[in-house]
Amino acid sequence: MSSDHFIEFRNVSFAYGERPILNNISLAIPRGKLVAIMGGSGSGKTTMLRLISGQIRPSAGQVLVDGRNVADMNHAELFEHRRRMGMLFQFGALFTDLSVEDNVAFPIREHTRLPDSMIHDLVIMKLAAVGLRGTQNLMPAELSGGMARRVALARAIALDPQLMLYDEPFTGLDPISLGVIAHLIKKLNDALGTTSIMVTHDVHKSLDIVDYVYFVSNGAVVAAGTPAEIRASPSPWVHQFMWGEADGPVHFAYPASTSLQQDLGLKGGQHD
Amino acid sequence: MTELLLSPLRRLGHTTINAIWRLGFITRFLLAILRYSGQSLLRFNLTIREIYFAGVMSVIIVVVSGLFVGMVLGLQGYNTLSRFGSADALGALVALSLLRELGPVLAALLFSSRAGSAMTAEIGLMKATEQLDAMSVMAVNPIARVVAPRFWAGVISMPILAAMFNVMGIFGGYLIGVVMIGLDSGTFWSQMQNNVDLHYDVVNGLIKSLCFGIAVTLIAVFEGYDATPTAAGVSAATTRTVVTSALVILAVDFVLTAFMF
């Protein structure tokens, strides 16, 4: 893996208590590219973002960001690392007691000593970038889900980060908002030259905008490639995921310890 | 049989260990608040904003309750004192009861129900909606930015609210004793003046309310920060704040009274 890789996972394992989430996973994210990590719920995708942002530490292996191991950073270094990073949360995570303007201005006010007039101008520019100029005096409760997500995006890019992390950016959005957000993510990646990682299970929309895709299942990479390679992939994992099939290598049903007949009190029931 | 005997013992052990663990955690949490308090004191407008929500918004309930408690003290006090021919001492009775006990304790109980529960719910919901995570990922320490200003707002507000409670209570006692029953106004105030010592009664009462302010606000912010990030978790944490605060206020009051008076 060359230094062109902005982020590298080297044999990373992680478990919440006894429950393993990531199992000896290795992958690389090239500098300046928009990469999607896809997989079903509970496959460990969000955990990977939390490892990159240093919110949690791996139980084994290394997570390197720009050549530095996140787990080795001390408190000050970790905050310095996060200052160069933006993250869009699944439901926006806007501060509900602050207006749209104060939300977008939050990271600028916390990390710079710019005068208020300049912060105001920066906020207007960021809001214009997500198509929401004019909403600066609204409160988060007055925004629709799609608008809140775009305000959160404006806040995440407020300090022009080198690295953007998107946690399920398309969840719960109508098709128009979804299209707008996807377009914005692509546009911001191209315009700012940011390295972007998008965790998602929206296959078709993601394949339209990303440069590279990793498929993760049960804490391991099961397929990877460019969108064209993924579309042509013979992998049963990819096929099941792309077409949303219940049958395939990923089990839909929970592995119950008793059979359906036993649970219903019927005779002769065998474990299925 | 053995299981029947061991099960309660095991539960008792588990509960005890859990309680000690939480005590350790809350102590470390207090140390973290103190360590990261610089911002809430340097950028004092953050704390002032919280003083408004926790303190100023509690003024009405504290003032009205204080007035009623003072009036009840006036009625009950006159009733009892007049049996012993000491109705003149009503002013002293009202003032001492309020300054030493009722003011700090009741104001703290009201503060924990009105502002403490709101702090827990707010911080708990911020956690449930990933706002605290978002802050942390933006390289802003949530303890410095969210918890510490609320903590200091509570600590600053509590003695002021207790003082307001006392003033309104004394005024309530005056209304009943002097205006309604017709005791001599001069006697009412001079008895109070002769029997109330600034350091012994007033300052000790304020020290009490400062201790309650620290305890109540620490419990409120801790329960919010420690809440399970779900609707049920936040609701349970809010209840715990009110119940634990009430018990801690009364227990700390007993200890302080034993040392002070």
PDB file of N, CA, C and O in Angstrom, chain B residues 187-243:
ATOM      1  N   THR B 187     -41.843  45.285  66.671  1.00  0.00           N
ATOM      2  CA  THR B 187     -41.449  44.107  67.441  1.00  0.00           C
ATOM      3  C   THR B 187     -41.046  42.976  66.501  1.00  0.00           C
ATOM      4  O   THR B 187     -40.043  42.279  66.723  1.00  0.00           O
ATOM      5  N   PHE B 188     -41.850  42.781  65.452  1.00  0.00           N
ATOM      6  CA  PHE B 188     -41.584  41.712  64.482  1.00  0.00           C
ATOM      7  C   PHE B 188     -40.157  41.816  63.939  1.00  0.00           C
ATOM      8  O   PHE B 188     -39.374  40.874  63.962  1.00  0.00           O
ATOM      9  N   TRP B 189     -39.806  43.023  63.478  1.00  0.00           N
ATOM     10  CA  TRP B 189     -38.481  43.210  62.856  1.00  0.00           C
ATOM     11  C   TRP B 189     -37.372  43.231  63.899  1.00  0.00           C
ATOM     12  O   TRP B 189     -36.297  42.689  63.677  1.00  0.00           O
ATOM     13  N   SER B 190     -37.622  43.858  65.069  1.00  0.00           N
ATOM     14  CA  SER B 190     -36.529  43.957  66.047  1.00  0.00           C
ATOM     15  C   SER B 190     -36.213  42.596  66.645  1.00  0.00           C
ATOM     16  O   SER B 190     -35.059  42.272  66.902  1.00  0.00           O
ATOM     17  N   GLN B 191     -37.246  41.760  66.864  1.00  0.00           N
ATOM     18  CA  GLN B 191     -37.001  40.388  67.337  1.00  0.00           C
ATOM     19  C   GLN B 191     -36.129  39.630  66.333  1.00  0.00           C
ATOM     20  O   GLN B 191     -35.211  38.900  66.712  1.00  0.00           O
ATOM     21  N   MET B 192     -36.451  39.835  65.080  1.00  0.00           N
ATOM     22  CA  MET B 192     -35.682  39.174  64.022  1.00  0.00           C
ATOM     23  C   MET B 192     -34.230  39.646  64.054  1.00  0.00           C
ATOM     24  O   MET B 192     -33.287  38.855  63.998  1.00  0.00           O
ATOM     25  N   GLN B 193     -34.072  40.975  64.158  1.00  0.00           N
ATOM     26  CA  GLN B 193     -32.735  41.580  64.162  1.00  0.00           C
ATOM     27  C   GLN B 193     -31.907  41.075  65.354  1.00  0.00           C
ATOM     28  O   GLN B 193     -30.717  40.790  65.213  1.00  0.00           O
ATOM     29  N   ASN B 194     -32.542  40.955  66.516  1.00  0.00           N
ATOM     30  CA  ASN B 194     -31.812  40.538  67.718  1.00  0.00           C
ATOM     31  C   ASN B 194     -31.397  39.076  67.681  1.00  0.00           C
ATOM     32  O   ASN B 194     -30.393  38.698  68.268  1.00  0.00           O
ATOM     33  N   ASN B 195     -32.207  38.244  67.020  1.00  0.00           N
ATOM     34  CA  ASN B 195     -31.966  36.799  67.097  1.00  0.00           C
ATOM     35  C   ASN B 195     -31.241  36.204  65.903  1.00  0.00           C
ATOM     36  O   ASN B 195     -30.803  35.064  65.978  1.00  0.00           O
ATOM     37  N   VAL B 196     -31.162  36.964  64.806  1.00  0.00           N
ATOM     38  CA  VAL B 196     -30.500  36.418  63.621  1.00  0.00           C
ATOM     39  C   VAL B 196     -29.072  36.944  63.560  1.00  0.00           C
ATOM     40  O   VAL B 196     -28.849  38.145  63.599  1.00  0.00           O
ATOM     41  N   ASP B 197     -28.128  35.990  63.494  1.00  0.00           N
ATOM     42  CA  ASP B 197     -26.726  36.380  63.407  1.00  0.00           C
ATOM     43  C   ASP B 197     -26.273  36.232  61.955  1.00  0.00           C
ATOM     44  O   ASP B 197     -26.540  35.205  61.317  1.00  0.00           O
ATOM     45  N   LEU B 198     -25.608  37.264  61.471  1.00  0.00           N
ATOM     46  CA  LEU B 198     -25.232  37.255  60.042  1.00  0.00           C
ATOM     47  C   LEU B 198     -24.385  36.029  59.706  1.00  0.00           C
ATOM     48  O   LEU B 198     -24.673  35.290  58.775  1.00  0.00           O
ATOM     49  N   HIS B 199     -23.326  35.818  60.505  1.00  0.00           N
ATOM     50  CA  HIS B 199     -22.421  34.723  60.162  1.00  0.00           C
ATOM     51  C   HIS B 199     -23.047  33.367  60.474  1.00  0.00           C
ATOM     52  O   HIS B 199     -23.087  32.471  59.632  1.00  0.00           O
ATOM     53  N   TYR B 200     -23.574  33.237  61.701  1.00  0.00           N
ATOM     54  CA  TYR B 200     -24.062  31.946  62.182  1.00  0.00           C
ATOM     55  C   TYR B 200     -25.276  31.463  61.377  1.00  0.00           C
ATOM     56  O   TYR B 200     -25.381  30.296  61.010  1.00  0.00           O
ATOM     57  N   ASP B 201     -26.210  32.337  61.106  1.00  0.00           N
ATOM     58  CA  ASP B 201     -27.456  31.921  60.455  1.00  0.00           C
ATOM     59  C   ASP B 201     -27.451  32.149  58.936  1.00  0.00           C
ATOM     60  O   ASP B 201     -27.685  31.244  58.161  1.00  0.00           O
ATOM     61  N   VAL B 202     -27.173  33.402  58.552  1.00  0.00           N
ATOM     62  CA  VAL B 202     -27.290  33.742  57.135  1.00  0.00           C
ATOM     63  C   VAL B 202     -26.191  33.056  56.313  1.00  0.00           C
ATOM     64  O   VAL B 202     -26.463  32.361  55.326  1.00  0.00           O
ATOM     65  N   VAL B 203     -24.935  33.216  56.735  1.00  0.00           N
ATOM     66  CA  VAL B 203     -23.829  32.658  55.944  1.00  0.00           C
ATOM     67  C   VAL B 203     -23.885  31.137  55.942  1.00  0.00           C
ATOM     68  O   VAL B 203     -23.710  30.491  54.893  1.00  0.00           O
ATOM     69  N   ASN B 204     -24.175  30.540  57.101  1.00  0.00           N
ATOM     70  CA  ASN B 204     -24.271  29.076  57.135  1.00  0.00           C
ATOM     71  C   ASN B 204     -25.378  28.576  56.200  1.00  0.00           C
ATOM     72  O   ASN B 204     -25.219  27.552  55.528  1.00  0.00           O
ATOM     73  N   GLY B 205     -26.489  29.301  56.163  1.00  0.00           N
ATOM     74  CA  GLY B 205     -27.582  28.925  55.252  1.00  0.00           C
ATOM     75  C   GLY B 205     -27.133  29.004  53.803  1.00  0.00           C
ATOM     76  O   GLY B 205     -27.437  28.121  52.995  1.00  0.00           O
ATOM     77  N   LEU B 206     -26.370  30.038  53.489  1.00  0.00           N
ATOM     78  CA  LEU B 206     -25.888  30.183  52.109  1.00  0.00           C
ATOM     79  C   LEU B 206     -24.874  29.090  51.759  1.00  0.00           C
ATOM     80  O   LEU B 206     -24.865  28.576  50.641  1.00  0.00           O
ATOM     81  N   ILE B 207     -24.021  28.733  52.755  1.00  0.00           N
ATOM     82  CA  ILE B 207     -23.062  27.639  52.509  1.00  0.00           C
ATOM     83  C   ILE B 207     -23.824  26.343  52.211  1.00  0.00           C
ATOM     84  O   ILE B 207     -23.483  25.588  51.303  1.00  0.00           O
ATOM     85  N   LYS B 208     -24.906  26.126  52.996  1.00  0.00           N
ATOM     86  CA  LYS B 208     -25.745  24.949  52.742  1.00  0.00           C
ATOM     87  C   LYS B 208     -26.256  24.959  51.310  1.00  0.00           C
ATOM     88  O   LYS B 208     -26.159  23.956  50.591  1.00  0.00           O
ATOM     89  N   SER B 209     -26.809  26.091  50.888  1.00  0.00           N
ATOM     90  CA  SER B 209     -27.415  26.105  49.551  1.00  0.00           C
ATOM     91  C   SER B 209     -26.339  25.956  48.470  1.00  0.00           C
ATOM     92  O   SER B 209     -26.598  25.382  47.416  1.00  0.00           O
ATOM     93  N   LEU B 210     -25.120  26.425  48.742  1.00  0.00           N
ATOM     94  CA  LEU B 210     -24.029  26.228  47.782  1.00  0.00           C
ATOM     95  C   LEU B 210     -23.706  24.733  47.659  1.00  0.00           C
ATOM     96  O   LEU B 210     -23.540  24.206  46.553  1.00  0.00           O
ATOM     97  N   CYS B 211     -23.669  24.039  48.807  1.00  0.00           N
ATOM     98  CA  CYS B 211     -23.415  22.587  48.787  1.00  0.00           C
ATOM     99  C   CYS B 211     -24.530  21.870  48.029  1.00  0.00           C
ATOM    100  O   CYS B 211     -24.274  20.960  47.235  1.00  0.00           O
ATOM    101  N   PHE B 212     -25.782  22.274  48.283  1.00  0.00           N
ATOM    102  CA  PHE B 212     -26.908  21.641  47.567  1.00  0.00           C
ATOM    103  C   PHE B 212     -26.804  21.921  46.071  1.00  0.00           C
ATOM    104  O   PHE B 212     -27.091  21.059  45.244  1.00  0.00           O
ATOM    105  N   GLY B 213     -26.390  23.140  45.732  1.00  0.00           N
ATOM    106  CA  GLY B 213     -26.252  23.499  44.319  1.00  0.00           C
ATOM    107  C   GLY B 213     -25.240  22.599  43.633  1.00  0.00           C
ATOM    108  O   GLY B 213     -25.483  22.086  42.540  1.00  0.00           O
ATOM    109  N   ILE B 214     -24.093  22.374  44.297  1.00  0.00           N
ATOM    110  CA  ILE B 214     -23.067  21.497  43.715  1.00  0.00           C
ATOM    111  C   ILE B 214     -23.633  20.085  43.552  1.00  0.00           C
ATOM    112  O   ILE B 214     -23.532  19.474  42.486  1.00  0.00           O
ATOM    113  N   ALA B 215     -24.280  19.577  44.632  1.00  0.00           N
ATOM    114  CA  ALA B 215     -24.781  18.195  44.602  1.00  0.00           C
ATOM    115  C   ALA B 215     -25.866  18.021  43.535  1.00  0.00           C
ATOM    116  O   ALA B 215     -25.789  17.113  42.705  1.00  0.00           O
ATOM    117  N   VAL B 216     -26.854  18.909  43.546  1.00  0.00           N
ATOM    118  CA  VAL B 216     -27.995  18.754  42.634  1.00  0.00           C
ATOM    119  C   VAL B 216     -27.543  18.879  41.181  1.00  0.00           C
ATOM    120  O   VAL B 216     -27.914  18.064  40.323  1.00  0.00           O
ATOM    121  N   THR B 217     -26.731  19.878  40.885  1.00  0.00           N
ATOM    122  CA  THR B 217     -26.334  20.079  39.495  1.00  0.00           C
ATOM    123  C   THR B 217     -25.410  18.962  39.024  1.00  0.00           C
ATOM    124  O   THR B 217     -25.515  18.512  37.884  1.00  0.00           O
ATOM    125  N   LEU B 218     -24.523  18.498  39.926  1.00  0.00           N
ATOM    126  CA  LEU B 218     -23.642  17.391  39.542  1.00  0.00           C
ATOM    127  C   LEU B 218     -24.473  16.151  39.216  1.00  0.00           C
ATOM    128  O   LEU B 218     -24.240  15.483  38.205  1.00  0.00           O
ATOM    129  N   ILE B 219     -25.460  15.856  40.045  1.00  0.00           N
ATOM    130  CA  ILE B 219     -26.323  14.690  39.790  1.00  0.00           C
ATOM    131  C   ILE B 219     -27.047  14.878  38.458  1.00  0.00           C
ATOM    132  O   ILE B 219     -27.107  13.957  37.636  1.00  0.00           O
ATOM    133  N   ALA B 220     -27.574  16.081  38.224  1.00  0.00           N
ATOM    134  CA  ALA B 220     -28.360  16.327  37.000  1.00  0.00           C
ATOM    135  C   ALA B 220     -27.506  16.143  35.746  1.00  0.00           C
ATOM    136  O   ALA B 220     -27.903  15.432  34.822  1.00  0.00           O
ATOM    137  N   VAL B 221     -26.326  16.757  35.715  1.00  0.00           N
ATOM    138  CA  VAL B 221     -25.506  16.649  34.494  1.00  0.00           C
ATOM    139  C   VAL B 221     -24.937  15.231  34.335  1.00  0.00           C
ATOM    140  O   VAL B 221     -24.846  14.715  33.227  1.00  0.00           O
ATOM    141  N   PHE B 222     -24.613  14.609  35.463  1.00  0.00           N
ATOM    142  CA  PHE B 222     -24.073  13.245  35.387  1.00  0.00           C
ATOM    143  C   PHE B 222     -25.131  12.280  34.844  1.00  0.00           C
ATOM    144  O   PHE B 222     -24.839  11.465  33.966  1.00  0.00           O
ATOM    145  N   GLU B 223     -26.338  12.356  35.393  1.00  0.00           N
ATOM    146  CA  GLU B 223     -27.396  11.437  34.943  1.00  0.00           C
ATOM    147  C   GLU B 223     -27.687  11.642  33.457  1.00  0.00           C
ATOM    148  O   GLU B 223     -27.934  10.689  32.734  1.00  0.00           O
ATOM    149  N   GLY B 224     -27.659  12.894  33.000  1.00  0.00           N
ATOM    150  CA  GLY B 224     -27.889  13.163  31.586  1.00  0.00           C
ATOM    151  C   GLY B 224     -26.779  12.578  30.726  1.00  0.00           C
ATOM    152  O   GLY B 224     -27.026  11.915  29.724  1.00  0.00           O
ATOM    153  N   TYR B 225     -25.543  12.771  31.156  1.00  0.00           N
ATOM    154  CA  TYR B 225     -24.383  12.314  30.377  1.00  0.00           C
ATOM    155  C   TYR B 225     -24.301  10.792  30.368  1.00  0.00           C
ATOM    156  O   TYR B 225     -23.837  10.184  29.401  1.00  0.00           O
ATOM    157  N   ASP B 226     -24.765  10.190  31.456  1.00  0.00           N
ATOM    158  CA  ASP B 226     -24.653   8.744  31.629  1.00  0.00           C
ATOM    159  C   ASP B 226     -25.915   8.025  31.133  1.00  0.00           C
ATOM    160  O   ASP B 226     -25.977   6.794  31.147  1.00  0.00           O
ATOM    161  N   ALA B 227     -26.935   8.780  30.688  1.00  0.00           N
ATOM    162  CA  ALA B 227     -28.218   8.173  30.329  1.00  0.00           C
ATOM    163  C   ALA B 227     -28.049   7.186  29.173  1.00  0.00           C
ATOM    164  O   ALA B 227     -27.235   7.403  28.280  1.00  0.00           O
ATOM    165  N   THR B 228     -28.839   6.112  29.200  1.00  0.00           N
ATOM    166  CA  THR B 228     -28.903   5.227  28.036  1.00  0.00           C
ATOM    167  C   THR B 228     -29.556   6.031  26.919  1.00  0.00           C
ATOM    168  O   THR B 228     -30.619   6.625  27.129  1.00  0.00           O
ATOM    169  N   PRO B 229     -28.916   6.083  25.725  1.00  0.00           N
ATOM    170  CA  PRO B 229     -29.418   7.011  24.699  1.00  0.00           C
ATOM    171  C   PRO B 229     -30.684   6.529  23.985  1.00  0.00           C
ATOM    172  O   PRO B 229     -30.723   6.380  22.781  1.00  0.00           O
ATOM    173  N   THR B 230     -31.743   6.288  24.762  1.00  0.00           N
ATOM    174  CA  THR B 230     -33.044   5.935  24.188  1.00  0.00           C
ATOM    175  C   THR B 230     -34.111   6.739  24.927  1.00  0.00           C
ATOM    176  O   THR B 230     -33.818   7.340  25.969  1.00  0.00           O
ATOM    177  N   ALA B 231     -35.359   6.713  24.425  1.00  0.00           N
ATOM    178  CA  ALA B 231     -36.442   7.458  25.086  1.00  0.00           C
ATOM    179  C   ALA B 231     -36.608   6.951  26.520  1.00  0.00           C
ATOM    180  O   ALA B 231     -36.698   7.735  27.471  1.00  0.00           O
ATOM    181  N   ALA B 232     -36.627   5.608  26.680  1.00  0.00           N
ATOM    182  CA  ALA B 232     -36.802   5.032  28.021  1.00  0.00           C
ATOM    183  C   ALA B 232     -35.618   5.387  28.916  1.00  0.00           C
ATOM    184  O   ALA B 232     -35.789   5.681  30.103  1.00  0.00           O
ATOM    185  N   GLY B 233     -34.423   5.385  28.347  1.00  0.00           N
ATOM    186  CA  GLY B 233     -33.217   5.681  29.123  1.00  0.00           C
ATOM    187  C   GLY B 233     -33.213   7.107  29.645  1.00  0.00           C
ATOM    188  O   GLY B 233     -32.889   7.354  30.807  1.00  0.00           O
ATOM    189  N   VAL B 234     -33.599   8.056  28.785  1.00  0.00           N
ATOM    190  CA  VAL B 234     -33.608   9.464  29.192  1.00  0.00           C
ATOM    191  C   VAL B 234     -34.688   9.686  30.252  1.00  0.00           C
ATOM    192  O   VAL B 234     -34.482  10.403  31.235  1.00  0.00           O
ATOM    193  N   SER B 235     -35.844   9.037  30.068  1.00  0.00           N
ATOM    194  CA  SER B 235     -36.919   9.188  31.038  1.00  0.00           C
ATOM    195  C   SER B 235     -36.491   8.622  32.399  1.00  0.00           C
ATOM    196  O   SER B 235     -36.718   9.236  33.443  1.00  0.00           O
ATOM    197  N   ALA B 236     -35.834   7.457  32.405  1.00  0.00           N
ATOM    198  CA  ALA B 236     -35.365   6.865  33.666  1.00  0.00           C
ATOM    199  C   ALA B 236     -34.319   7.760  34.316  1.00  0.00           C
ATOM    200  O   ALA B 236     -34.318   7.944  35.540  1.00  0.00           O
ATOM    201  N   ALA B 237     -33.438   8.351  33.494  1.00  0.00           N
ATOM    202  CA  ALA B 237     -32.382   9.218  34.045  1.00  0.00           C
ATOM    203  C   ALA B 237     -32.989  10.459  34.689  1.00  0.00           C
ATOM    204  O   ALA B 237     -32.542  10.908  35.746  1.00  0.00           O
ATOM    205  N   THR B 238     -34.043  11.012  34.054  1.00  0.00           N
ATOM    206  CA  THR B 238     -34.692  12.208  34.600  1.00  0.00           C
ATOM    207  C   THR B 238     -35.323  11.891  35.957  1.00  0.00           C
ATOM    208  O   THR B 238     -35.193  12.661  36.908  1.00  0.00           O
ATOM    209  N   THR B 239     -35.979  10.728  36.034  1.00  0.00           N
ATOM    210  CA  THR B 239     -36.572  10.327  37.319  1.00  0.00           C
ATOM    211  C   THR B 239     -35.484  10.164  38.371  1.00  0.00           C
ATOM    212  O   THR B 239     -35.633  10.627  39.507  1.00  0.00           O
ATOM    213  N   ARG B 240     -34.371   9.496  37.969  1.00  0.00           N
ATOM    214  CA  ARG B 240     -33.276   9.284  38.924  1.00  0.00           C
ATOM    215  C   ARG B 240     -32.739  10.602  39.447  1.00  0.00           C
ATOM    216  O   ARG B 240     -32.414  10.737  40.623  1.00  0.00           O
ATOM    217  N   THR B 241     -32.661  11.606  38.559  1.00  0.00           N
ATOM    218  CA  THR B 241     -32.153  12.913  38.990  1.00  0.00           C
ATOM    219  C   THR B 241     -32.998  13.475  40.127  1.00  0.00           C
ATOM    220  O   THR B 241     -32.471  13.910  41.156  1.00  0.00           O
ATOM    221  N   VAL B 242     -34.335  13.461  39.950  1.00  0.00           N
ATOM    222  CA  VAL B 242     -35.210  14.070  40.950  1.00  0.00           C
ATOM    223  C   VAL B 242     -35.158  13.275  42.256  1.00  0.00           C
ATOM    224  O   VAL B 242     -35.014  13.851  43.342  1.00  0.00           O
ATOM    225  N   VAL B 243     -35.216  11.934  42.148  1.00  0.00           N
ATOM    226  CA  VAL B 243     -35.245  11.104  43.357  1.00  0.00           C
ATOM    227  C   VAL B 243     -33.906  11.186  44.101  1.00  0.00           C
ATOM    228  O   VAL B 243     -33.861  11.460  45.306  1.00  0.00           O
TER     229      VAL B 243
END
